[in-house]
Amino acid sequence: MAEATRDRAQEVLLELRGVDKRFGATQALDDVSLEIRGGEIHAFVGENGAGKSTLGKIIAGVYAADAGAVVVNGSVIDKWNPAIAQKQGVAMIAQELALVPDLTVAQNVFLGAEQHRFGIERRNLNERFAALDAETGFGLDPRMRVRDLRIADQQKVEILRALARNARIIVMDEPTSSLTAYEMSQLENLMRALRDRGCGVIYVSHFLDSVLGVADRITVMRDGRRIESVQASTVVKHDIVTSMLGRELEQAFPERGAAPPASIPPVLRVRDLRTETGGAAMSFDVRPGEIVGLLGLVGSGRTECLRAVFGVDKTAGGSVELGGRDWTGRSPRESIEAGLVLVSEDRHKDGLVLQRSVRENIALSSLSARTRYGIVTRGSEKHVAKDLAESLQMRPPDIELPVSWFSGGNQQKALLGKALAAQPRVVILDEPTRGVDVGAKRTIYDLVARLAAEGIAVLLISSEHEEIMELAHRAYLVSGGRTFDEIIPEHTTVEDVLHRLFNVTPREETAA
Ligand SMILES: Nc1ncnc2c1ncn2[C@@H]1O[C@H](COP(=O)(O)OP(=O)(O)OP(=O)(O)O)[C@@H](O)[C@H]1O
Ligand SMILES: [Mg+2]
């Protein structure tokens, strides 16, 4: 695009002046001033709880500022609210998705966008949907119910919804957190296309490589304050991390502890496990004190398999053995009682009761463990929750607050706390650091290492392959719902693993 057109597009679409926002004792935003320009991808980065989502919600009119002003086209808008923001062309893809599960994909996309009193004709809608879908290359089925979509696809529906409204400012709050690498690059291209069309794109993300690759400008938030806004081309990752944390980040990963001796029998033994969705089979062992990773591309069937091991999903064949007992087809409740817990990738659907406090959420899972000894008092419950919240460095450090009061990353930590409170023997972690900032990731890695050191068996899924390569004692390679190889991460490289994952031939798969 010619320089001149780019310059013209760079007008200020929206401005925040001295915005404050408080939630109870938390100063979520403190005197934040900021410009959103057309023709620019503007990233917000910062630690969990730094105020990024709150800032996005102020821009989208979801929250009203306690002080300060929203300025559009040079004039202060008095009562900035969602309806006015939408009229001014602002759309937000929230971190916690806001779709109607029982409606179809197309219905959700056009919900509230019907300008016509009598609604838009169905045929017209289908055409418009097809056009939007083609523009993004998402390939979504308009007739599917949103409740049946995986999170990544639900995120795409939200994006289509923003496009359907012809938004000029689009706030994307961690839109990539559950996308595959391919989908992520698709989304990045979409952001660039929107920018070149003159839109102001706000991109909130913990994937700093993606931020540096796609953003024009980066605003760093810390403790509710805007620390700086810089041209992306003038900084490197290390600068951003230091600015986010306000200090240097030490080692990203803890030292890998020793693997348990080979003589110790596995506590979890899975053989030829098949789920209802996949035809292939998974086989693996995990020993007490061992961290075992499942390496695969998103969609390789790891999540489905582990959900079946835990008992949320049905098994279609094969066996699970826990502590020497047949554990095939058990219920999640039985699993938790027997010390097998799953920390799921979808913290709202499978994990937390948002209106309840962190303490209550943590207590829900550990209750059965402690009723066995007949010591359920609020005091002990509080003690356990407090301990966990401390070791997870929950922020704010107040376990009596409802989960909904915590930022996305801190909710993730609460979910982990809940699982650990059950005093498990086997912990299954599915994307445990999703949405967690670089500093807090280290807290979670330390915890994983500590669990293993205490003799707990850990099974880890992560799309950030580096996490498994740095933490796990052993790992299985998974493709098409089948474990086809086993590696010692310490003795191999990420490149080698990726090479193998992308180049599995059907013959190799069946040979394993
Ligand atoms: N609805 C709410 N009620 C109470 N407190 C809130 C609410 N929303 C946010 N907060 C608090 O405001 C602060 C900023 O939260 P925010 O969600 O903006 O953080 P964030 O930068 O988006 O973090 P993350 O990276 O974890 O998503 C946090 O301390 C959070 O606990
Ligand atoms: Mg957030």
Coordinates of C-alpha atoms and ligand atoms in Angstrom, one line a residue:
M1 CA 0.0 0.0 0.0
A2 CA 1.3 3.5 -0.9
E3 CA 2.7 5.5 2.0
A4 CA 0.2 8.3 1.3
T5 CA -2.8 6.1 1.8
R6 CA -1.4 4.6 4.9
D7 CA -0.8 8.1 6.3
R8 CA -4.3 9.2 5.6
A9 CA -5.6 6.1 7.3
Q10 CA -3.7 6.9 10.4
E11 CA -6.2 9.2 11.9
V12 CA -7.1 9.0 15.6
L13 CA -10.4 7.0 15.8
L14 CA -10.7 7.1 19.5
E15 CA -8.9 8.5 22.4
L16 CA -8.9 7.8 26.1
R17 CA -8.0 10.6 28.5
G18 CA -7.0 9.9 32.1
V19 CA -9.2 6.9 32.5
D20 CA -9.5 5.4 36.0
K21 CA -11.4 2.2 36.8
R22 CA -11.7 0.6 40.2
F23 CA -13.2 -2.8 41.3
G24 CA -13.6 -2.8 45.0
A25 CA -10.1 -2.4 46.4
T26 CA -8.4 -3.0 43.0
Q27 CA -7.3 -0.1 40.9
A28 CA -7.7 -1.9 37.6
L29 CA -6.9 1.2 35.5
D30 CA -5.0 4.2 36.8
D31 CA -5.0 7.4 34.7
V32 CA -4.7 5.8 31.4
S33 CA -4.5 7.9 28.3
L34 CA -4.2 6.3 24.9
E35 CA -4.9 6.8 21.2
I36 CA -6.5 4.2 18.9
R37 CA -5.6 5.0 15.3
G38 CA -7.1 3.7 12.1
G39 CA -4.8 1.7 9.9
E40 CA -2.9 0.4 12.9
I41 CA -2.6 -2.9 14.8
H42 CA -2.2 -1.8 18.4
A43 CA -1.2 -4.5 20.8
F44 CA -1.8 -4.4 24.6
V45 CA 0.6 -6.5 26.6
G46 CA 1.1 -7.0 30.3
E47 CA 1.1 -9.4 33.2
N48 CA -2.1 -11.1 34.3
G49 CA -4.3 -8.6 36.0
A50 CA -2.4 -5.6 34.4
G51 CA -5.6 -4.2 33.1
K52 CA -5.6 -5.1 29.4
S53 CA -9.1 -6.6 29.3
T54 CA -10.5 -3.8 31.4
L55 CA -9.0 -1.3 29.0
G56 CA -10.6 -3.2 26.1
K57 CA -13.9 -3.2 27.8
I58 CA -13.7 0.5 28.5
I59 CA -13.1 1.1 24.8
A60 CA -16.0 -1.2 23.9
G61 CA -18.3 0.6 26.4
V62 CA -18.8 -2.6 28.5
Y63 CA -17.4 -0.8 31.6
A64 CA -17.9 2.9 32.3
A65 CA -14.8 4.7 33.5
D66 CA -14.8 6.1 37.0
A67 CA -12.9 9.1 35.8
G68 CA -11.5 10.3 32.5
A69 CA -13.0 10.7 29.1
V70 CA -13.6 8.8 25.9
V71 CA -13.1 11.1 22.9
V72 CA -14.3 10.3 19.4
N73 CA -13.6 12.6 16.4
G74 CA -12.3 15.2 18.8
S75 CA -15.4 15.4 21.0
V76 CA -15.9 13.9 24.4
I77 CA -18.7 11.4 24.4
D78 CA -20.8 11.7 27.6
K79 CA -22.3 8.4 28.3
W80 CA -20.1 5.9 26.5
N81 CA -21.9 2.6 26.6
P82 CA -22.1 -0.6 24.5
A83 CA -24.8 0.7 22.3
I84 CA -23.1 4.0 21.6
A85 CA -19.7 2.2 21.2
Q86 CA -21.3 -0.1 18.6
K87 CA -22.8 2.8 16.7
Q88 CA -19.4 4.4 16.6
G89 CA -18.1 1.2 15.1
V90 CA -16.4 -0.5 18.0
A91 CA -16.6 -4.3 18.4
M92 CA -15.0 -6.5 21.0
I93 CA -14.1 -10.1 20.9
A94 CA -14.0 -10.7 24.6
Q95 CA -11.6 -13.1 26.4
E96 CA -14.6 -14.8 27.9
L97 CA -16.7 -15.5 24.8
A98 CA -20.2 -14.1 24.7
L99 CA -22.0 -16.3 22.3
V100 CA -25.5 -17.9 22.5
P101 CA -24.7 -21.6 22.7
D102 CA -28.1 -22.8 21.5
L103 CA -28.1 -20.6 18.4
T104 CA -26.4 -21.6 15.1
V105 CA -23.1 -20.1 13.9
A106 CA -24.9 -17.8 11.4
Q107 CA -27.5 -16.7 13.9
N108 CA -24.8 -15.7 16.3
V109 CA -22.8 -13.9 13.7
F110 CA -25.8 -11.7 12.7
L111 CA -27.3 -11.4 16.2
G112 CA -28.1 -7.8 16.9
A113 CA -26.8 -6.8 13.5
E114 CA -30.1 -6.9 11.7
Q115 CA -30.8 -3.4 10.7
H116 CA -34.1 -4.3 9.2
R117 CA -37.2 -4.2 11.3
F118 CA -38.4 -7.4 9.7
G119 CA -35.0 -9.0 9.8
I120 CA -32.9 -9.9 6.9
E121 CA -34.1 -12.4 4.5
R122 CA -32.7 -15.8 5.1
R123 CA -31.2 -16.1 1.6
N124 CA -29.5 -12.8 2.0
L125 CA -28.1 -13.9 5.3
N126 CA -26.6 -17.0 3.9
E127 CA -25.0 -15.1 1.1
R128 CA -23.6 -12.6 3.6
F129 CA -22.3 -15.4 5.8
A130 CA -20.6 -17.1 2.8
A131 CA -19.0 -13.8 1.9
L132 CA -17.6 -13.2 5.4
D133 CA -16.5 -16.7 5.7
A134 CA -14.7 -16.6 2.4
E135 CA -13.0 -13.3 3.3
T136 CA -11.6 -14.9 6.5
G137 CA -11.0 -18.3 5.1
F138 CA -12.4 -19.8 8.3
G139 CA -14.6 -22.4 6.7
L140 CA -17.2 -22.5 9.4
D141 CA -20.5 -24.4 8.9
P142 CA -23.2 -21.7 9.4
R143 CA -25.8 -24.3 10.6
M144 CA -23.8 -25.8 13.4
R145 CA -24.9 -25.0 17.0
V146 CA -22.3 -22.9 18.7
R147 CA -22.4 -25.2 21.8
D148 CA -21.0 -28.0 19.6
L149 CA -18.0 -26.0 18.5
R150 CA -14.5 -26.2 20.0
I151 CA -13.3 -23.0 21.6
A152 CA -11.1 -22.0 18.6
D153 CA -14.1 -22.1 16.3
Q154 CA -16.2 -20.2 18.8
Q155 CA -13.6 -17.5 18.7
K156 CA -13.9 -17.4 14.9
V157 CA -17.6 -16.9 15.3
E158 CA -17.0 -13.9 17.4
I159 CA -14.6 -12.5 14.8
L160 CA -17.1 -12.9 12.1
R161 CA -19.7 -11.2 14.2
A162 CA -17.4 -8.1 14.5
L163 CA -16.9 -8.1 10.8
A164 CA -20.6 -8.4 10.1
R165 CA -21.1 -5.2 12.1
N166 CA -18.6 -3.4 9.9
A167 CA -16.6 -2.4 12.9
R168 CA -13.9 0.2 12.5
I169 CA -12.3 -0.5 15.9
I170 CA -12.0 -4.2 16.7
V171 CA -10.8 -5.2 20.2
M172 CA -9.5 -8.8 20.1
D173 CA -8.8 -10.0 23.7
E174 CA -6.6 -13.0 23.4
P175 CA -8.2 -14.3 20.2
T176 CA -5.4 -16.7 19.5
S177 CA -5.2 -18.4 22.8
S178 CA -6.7 -21.7 21.5
L179 CA -5.9 -21.5 17.8
T180 CA -3.5 -23.8 16.0
A181 CA -0.4 -22.3 14.5
Y182 CA -2.1 -22.3 11.1
E183 CA -5.2 -20.6 12.4
M184 CA -3.1 -18.1 14.2
S185 CA -1.3 -17.1 11.0
Q186 CA -4.7 -16.9 9.3
L187 CA -5.9 -14.5 12.0
E188 CA -2.8 -12.4 11.8
N189 CA -3.4 -12.0 8.1
L190 CA -7.0 -11.0 8.8
M191 CA -5.7 -8.4 11.3
R192 CA -3.4 -7.0 8.6
A193 CA -6.3 -6.9 6.1
L194 CA -8.4 -5.0 8.5
R195 CA -5.6 -2.6 9.2
D196 CA -5.0 -2.0 5.5
R197 CA -8.7 -1.2 5.2
G198 CA -8.3 1.5 7.8
C199 CA -9.6 -0.2 10.9
G200 CA -8.0 0.2 14.2
V201 CA -7.2 -3.3 15.5
I202 CA -6.5 -3.9 19.2
Y203 CA -4.7 -7.1 19.8
V204 CA -4.4 -8.3 23.4
S205 CA -2.1 -11.3 23.7
H206 CA 0.5 -13.2 25.7
F207 CA 2.1 -14.6 22.6
L208 CA 4.8 -12.0 22.3
D209 CA 6.3 -13.4 19.2
S210 CA 3.0 -13.0 17.4
V211 CA 2.6 -9.5 18.9
L212 CA 6.0 -8.5 17.6
G213 CA 5.3 -10.0 14.2
V214 CA 2.0 -8.4 13.6
A215 CA 1.6 -5.2 15.7
D216 CA 2.5 -1.7 14.5
R217 CA 2.4 -0.3 18.0
I218 CA 2.7 -2.0 21.4
T219 CA 1.3 -0.6 24.6
V220 CA 2.7 -2.1 27.8
M221 CA 0.4 -2.1 30.8
R222 CA 1.5 -2.8 34.4
D223 CA -0.6 -2.6 37.6
G224 CA -3.3 -0.6 35.7
R225 CA -0.9 1.9 34.3
R226 CA 0.2 2.5 30.8
I227 CA 4.0 2.1 31.1
E228 CA 4.8 2.9 27.5
S229 CA 3.6 2.7 23.9
V230 CA 6.3 1.9 21.4
Q231 CA 6.7 1.2 17.7
A232 CA 6.9 -2.6 17.4
S233 CA 9.7 -2.3 14.8
T234 CA 12.0 -0.6 17.4
V235 CA 11.9 -3.3 20.1
V236 CA 12.8 -6.9 20.7
K237 CA 11.0 -9.4 22.9
H238 CA 13.4 -8.9 25.8
D239 CA 12.6 -5.2 26.0
I240 CA 8.9 -6.0 26.1
V241 CA 9.2 -8.6 28.8
T242 CA 11.3 -6.4 31.0
S243 CA 8.9 -3.5 30.6
M244 CA 5.9 -5.8 31.4
L245 CA 7.4 -7.2 34.5
G246 CA 9.3 -4.2 35.6
R247 CA 12.3 -6.4 36.1
E248 CA 14.4 -8.9 34.2
L249 CA 12.9 -12.4 33.8
E250 CA 15.2 -15.0 35.2
Q251 CA 15.3 -18.5 33.6
A252 CA 12.0 -19.3 31.8
F253 CA 12.1 -22.9 33.0
P254 CA 13.1 -24.6 36.3
E255 CA 15.8 -27.2 36.3
R256 CA 14.4 -30.6 35.3
G257 CA 14.3 -33.0 38.3
A258 CA 15.6 -36.6 38.0
A259 CA 13.2 -39.1 36.4
P260 CA 11.9 -41.8 38.8
P261 CA 13.8 -45.1 38.5
A262 CA 12.6 -47.4 35.8
S263 CA 11.8 -50.1 38.4
I264 CA 8.8 -48.1 39.7
P265 CA 5.6 -49.4 38.1
P266 CA 3.3 -46.9 36.3
V267 CA 0.4 -45.5 38.3
L268 CA -1.5 -44.8 35.1
R269 CA -1.4 -47.2 32.3
V270 CA -3.4 -46.6 29.1
R271 CA -3.7 -49.2 26.3
D272 CA -5.1 -48.7 22.9
L273 CA -7.6 -46.2 24.1
R274 CA -10.1 -45.0 21.6
T275 CA -12.7 -42.3 21.9
E276 CA -16.0 -41.9 20.2
T277 CA -14.5 -39.2 18.0
G278 CA -11.4 -40.9 16.8
G279 CA -10.7 -44.3 15.4
A280 CA -7.1 -44.6 16.3
A281 CA -5.6 -45.6 19.6
M282 CA -3.4 -44.2 22.3
S283 CA -1.1 -46.1 24.6
F284 CA 1.1 -44.6 27.3
D285 CA 2.3 -45.0 30.9
V286 CA 3.0 -42.5 33.6
R287 CA 4.9 -43.4 36.8
P288 CA 4.7 -41.6 40.1
G289 CA 7.0 -38.6 40.1
E290 CA 7.2 -38.6 36.4
I291 CA 6.3 -35.7 34.0
V292 CA 5.1 -37.2 30.8
G293 CA 4.1 -35.0 27.8
L294 CA 1.9 -35.7 24.8
L295 CA 3.3 -33.8 21.8
G296 CA 1.0 -33.3 18.9
L297 CA -0.5 -30.7 16.7
V298 CA -3.8 -29.2 17.8
G299 CA -6.6 -31.5 16.8
S300 CA -4.4 -34.6 17.1
G301 CA -6.7 -36.1 19.7
R302 CA -4.8 -35.5 22.9
T303 CA -7.5 -33.6 24.7
E304 CA -10.2 -36.1 23.7
C305 CA -8.1 -39.0 24.9
L306 CA -7.3 -37.5 28.3
R307 CA -11.0 -36.5 28.7
A308 CA -11.8 -40.2 28.2
V309 CA -9.1 -41.3 30.7
F310 CA -10.6 -38.9 33.3
G311 CA -14.2 -40.0 32.5
V312 CA -15.8 -36.8 31.0
D313 CA -16.0 -38.5 27.6
K314 CA -16.9 -42.0 26.8
T315 CA -14.3 -44.6 25.7
A316 CA -14.9 -46.6 22.6
G317 CA -12.2 -49.2 23.2
G318 CA -9.0 -50.0 25.0
S319 CA -8.3 -49.8 28.7
V320 CA -7.2 -47.5 31.5
E321 CA -5.5 -48.8 34.6
L322 CA -5.1 -46.6 37.7
G323 CA -2.8 -47.9 40.5
G324 CA -3.1 -51.4 39.2
R325 CA -7.0 -51.4 39.0
D326 CA -9.0 -51.4 35.9
W327 CA -10.2 -47.8 35.5
T328 CA -11.9 -47.9 32.1
G329 CA -15.1 -45.9 31.7
R330 CA -15.1 -44.4 35.2
S331 CA -16.9 -41.1 36.0
P332 CA -15.0 -37.9 36.7
R333 CA -16.3 -38.0 40.3
E334 CA -14.9 -41.5 40.9
S335 CA -11.6 -40.4 39.2
I336 CA -11.3 -37.4 41.5
E337 CA -12.0 -39.6 44.6
A338 CA -9.3 -42.0 43.4
G339 CA -6.8 -39.2 43.0
L340 CA -7.0 -38.7 39.2
V341 CA -7.7 -35.0 38.3
L342 CA -7.9 -33.2 35.1
V343 CA -7.2 -29.5 34.6
S344 CA -9.1 -28.7 31.5
E345 CA -8.4 -26.3 28.7
D346 CA -11.9 -24.8 29.0
R347 CA -11.9 -23.3 32.4
H348 CA -15.5 -22.2 32.3
K349 CA -17.2 -25.2 30.9
D350 CA -15.5 -27.8 32.9
G351 CA -13.9 -26.0 35.7
L352 CA -15.0 -23.0 37.8
V353 CA -18.2 -21.6 39.3
L354 CA -17.7 -18.0 38.5
Q355 CA -20.0 -16.5 41.1
R356 CA -18.4 -18.5 43.9
S357 CA -15.3 -17.4 45.7
V358 CA -11.9 -18.9 44.9
R359 CA -12.0 -20.6 48.3
E360 CA -15.4 -22.2 47.6
N361 CA -14.2 -23.4 44.2
I362 CA -11.1 -24.9 45.6
A363 CA -13.2 -26.5 48.4
L364 CA -15.6 -28.1 45.9
S365 CA -13.0 -30.5 44.7
S366 CA -11.3 -31.2 47.9
L367 CA -14.4 -31.7 49.9
S368 CA -14.8 -35.4 49.3
A369 CA -11.1 -36.0 50.1
R370 CA -11.5 -34.3 53.4
T371 CA -14.9 -35.6 54.4
R372 CA -13.3 -39.0 54.4
Y373 CA -11.4 -37.9 57.5
G374 CA -14.4 -36.0 58.8
I375 CA -12.7 -32.7 59.2
V376 CA -14.6 -30.4 56.9
T377 CA -14.5 -27.1 58.7
R378 CA -14.4 -23.8 57.0
G379 CA -11.1 -23.2 58.8
S380 CA -9.3 -26.0 57.1
E381 CA -10.9 -25.3 53.8
K382 CA -9.6 -21.8 54.1
H383 CA -6.2 -23.0 55.0
V384 CA -5.9 -25.2 52.0
A385 CA -7.2 -22.5 49.6
K386 CA -4.9 -19.9 51.1
D387 CA -1.9 -22.1 50.8
L388 CA -2.6 -22.9 47.2
A389 CA -3.4 -19.3 46.3
E390 CA -0.1 -18.3 47.8
S391 CA 2.0 -20.8 45.9
L392 CA 0.2 -19.9 42.7
Q393 CA 0.7 -16.2 43.4
M394 CA -3.0 -15.4 42.8
R395 CA -3.6 -11.7 42.2
P396 CA -5.3 -10.1 44.0
P397 CA -4.3 -12.4 46.9
D398 CA -7.8 -12.5 48.3
I399 CA -9.5 -16.0 48.1
E400 CA -12.8 -14.7 49.3
L401 CA -13.4 -12.8 46.1
P402 CA -15.6 -14.4 43.4
V403 CA -13.8 -16.0 40.5
S404 CA -15.4 -13.6 38.1
W405 CA -13.4 -10.8 39.8
F406 CA -10.1 -12.3 38.7
S407 CA -8.3 -11.7 35.4
G408 CA -8.2 -14.5 32.8
G409 CA -4.8 -15.7 33.8
N410 CA -5.6 -15.7 37.5
Q411 CA -8.7 -17.7 36.9
Q412 CA -6.5 -20.3 35.2
K413 CA -4.4 -20.4 38.4
A414 CA -7.5 -20.9 40.5
L415 CA -8.5 -23.8 38.3
L416 CA -5.1 -25.4 38.9
G417 CA -5.5 -24.7 42.6
K418 CA -8.8 -26.5 42.6
A419 CA -7.3 -29.6 41.0
L420 CA -4.4 -29.7 43.4
A421 CA -6.6 -29.3 46.5
A422 CA -8.0 -32.8 45.8
Q423 CA -4.5 -34.1 46.7
P424 CA -4.2 -36.1 43.6
R425 CA -1.9 -39.0 42.6
V426 CA -2.2 -38.3 38.9
V427 CA -2.6 -34.8 37.5
I428 CA -3.6 -34.3 33.9
L429 CA -2.8 -30.8 32.7
D430 CA -4.3 -29.7 29.4
E431 CA -2.8 -26.4 28.3
P432 CA -2.1 -25.3 31.9
T433 CA -0.5 -22.0 30.9
R434 CA -3.1 -20.8 28.4
G435 CA -3.6 -17.1 28.9
V436 CA -1.0 -16.9 31.6
D437 CA 1.7 -14.2 31.4
V438 CA 5.4 -14.9 31.0
G439 CA 6.2 -14.3 34.7
A440 CA 3.3 -16.4 36.0
K441 CA 4.2 -19.2 33.6
R442 CA 7.3 -19.8 35.6
T443 CA 5.2 -20.1 38.8
I444 CA 3.2 -22.8 37.1
Y445 CA 6.3 -24.6 35.8
D446 CA 7.7 -24.6 39.3
L447 CA 4.5 -26.0 40.6
V448 CA 4.6 -28.8 38.0
A449 CA 8.2 -29.6 38.9
R450 CA 7.2 -29.6 42.6
L451 CA 4.3 -32.0 42.1
A452 CA 6.6 -34.5 40.4
A453 CA 9.2 -34.1 43.1
E454 CA 6.5 -35.0 45.6
G455 CA 5.8 -38.2 43.8
I456 CA 2.8 -37.2 41.8
A457 CA 2.4 -38.4 38.2
V458 CA 1.9 -35.5 35.8
L459 CA 0.6 -35.8 32.3
L460 CA 1.0 -32.7 30.3
I461 CA -0.5 -31.4 27.0
S462 CA 0.7 -28.1 25.6
S463 CA 0.7 -26.5 22.2
E464 CA 3.8 -24.7 23.3
H465 CA 6.0 -27.6 22.5
E466 CA 8.9 -26.0 24.4
E467 CA 7.0 -26.4 27.7
I468 CA 7.0 -30.2 27.2
M469 CA 10.6 -30.2 25.9
E470 CA 11.8 -28.4 29.0
L471 CA 9.6 -29.9 31.7
A472 CA 8.9 -33.5 30.8
H473 CA 11.0 -36.6 31.5
R474 CA 9.4 -38.4 28.7
A475 CA 7.0 -37.6 25.9
Y476 CA 4.8 -39.4 23.4
L477 CA 4.3 -38.1 19.9
V478 CA 0.6 -38.1 18.9
S479 CA -1.0 -37.8 15.5
G480 CA -4.5 -38.6 14.3
G481 CA -5.5 -39.9 17.7
R482 CA -2.6 -42.4 17.9
T483 CA 0.6 -42.4 19.9
F484 CA 3.2 -43.3 17.3
D485 CA 6.6 -42.7 19.0
E486 CA 8.2 -42.0 22.4
I487 CA 11.1 -39.6 23.1
I488 CA 13.3 -38.3 25.9
P489 CA 12.9 -34.5 25.5
E490 CA 16.3 -33.9 27.1
H491 CA 17.9 -35.8 24.3
T492 CA 16.2 -34.2 21.3
T493 CA 15.1 -30.8 19.9
V494 CA 11.9 -29.1 19.2
E495 CA 12.8 -28.9 15.5
D496 CA 13.2 -32.7 15.4
V497 CA 9.9 -33.2 17.1
L498 CA 8.1 -30.8 14.8
H499 CA 9.6 -32.5 11.8
R500 CA 8.4 -35.8 12.9
L501 CA 4.9 -34.5 13.8
F502 CA 4.4 -32.9 10.4
N503 CA 5.8 -35.9 8.5
V504 CA 4.1 -38.9 9.9
T505 CA 3.3 -41.2 7.1
P506 CA 0.4 -43.6 7.6
R507 CA 2.8 -46.5 7.5
E508 CA 5.0 -45.1 10.3
E509 CA 1.8 -44.6 12.3
T510 CA 0.6 -48.1 12.0
A511 CA 4.1 -49.6 12.6
A512 CA 4.2 -48.1 16.2
Ligands
LIG1 N1 -15.5 -7.6 36.8 C1 -14.5 -7.4 37.7 N2 -14.7 -7.4 39.0 C2 -13.8 -7.2 39.9 N3 -12.5 -7.1 39.6 C3 -12.1 -7.1 38.3 C4 -13.1 -7.3 37.3 N4 -12.5 -7.3 36.1 C5 -11.2 -7.2 36.4 N5 -10.9 -7.0 37.7 C6 -9.6 -6.8 38.4 O1 -9.0 -5.8 37.7 C7 -7.6 -6.1 37.4 C8 -7.3 -6.0 36.0 O2 -7.9 -7.1 35.3 P1 -7.9 -7.4 33.8 O3 -8.9 -8.5 33.6 O4 -8.1 -6.2 33.1 O5 -6.4 -8.0 33.6 P2 -5.7 -8.5 32.3 O6 -4.5 -7.6 32.0 O7 -6.7 -8.7 31.2 O8 -5.2 -9.9 32.7 P3 -5.1 -11.4 32.0 O9 -3.8 -11.4 31.2 O10 -5.0 -12.4 33.1 O11 -6.3 -11.6 31.2 C9 -7.4 -7.4 38.1 O12 -6.8 -7.2 39.4 C10 -8.7 -8.0 38.2 O13 -8.8 -8.9 39.3
MG2 MG -7.5 -10.3 30.2

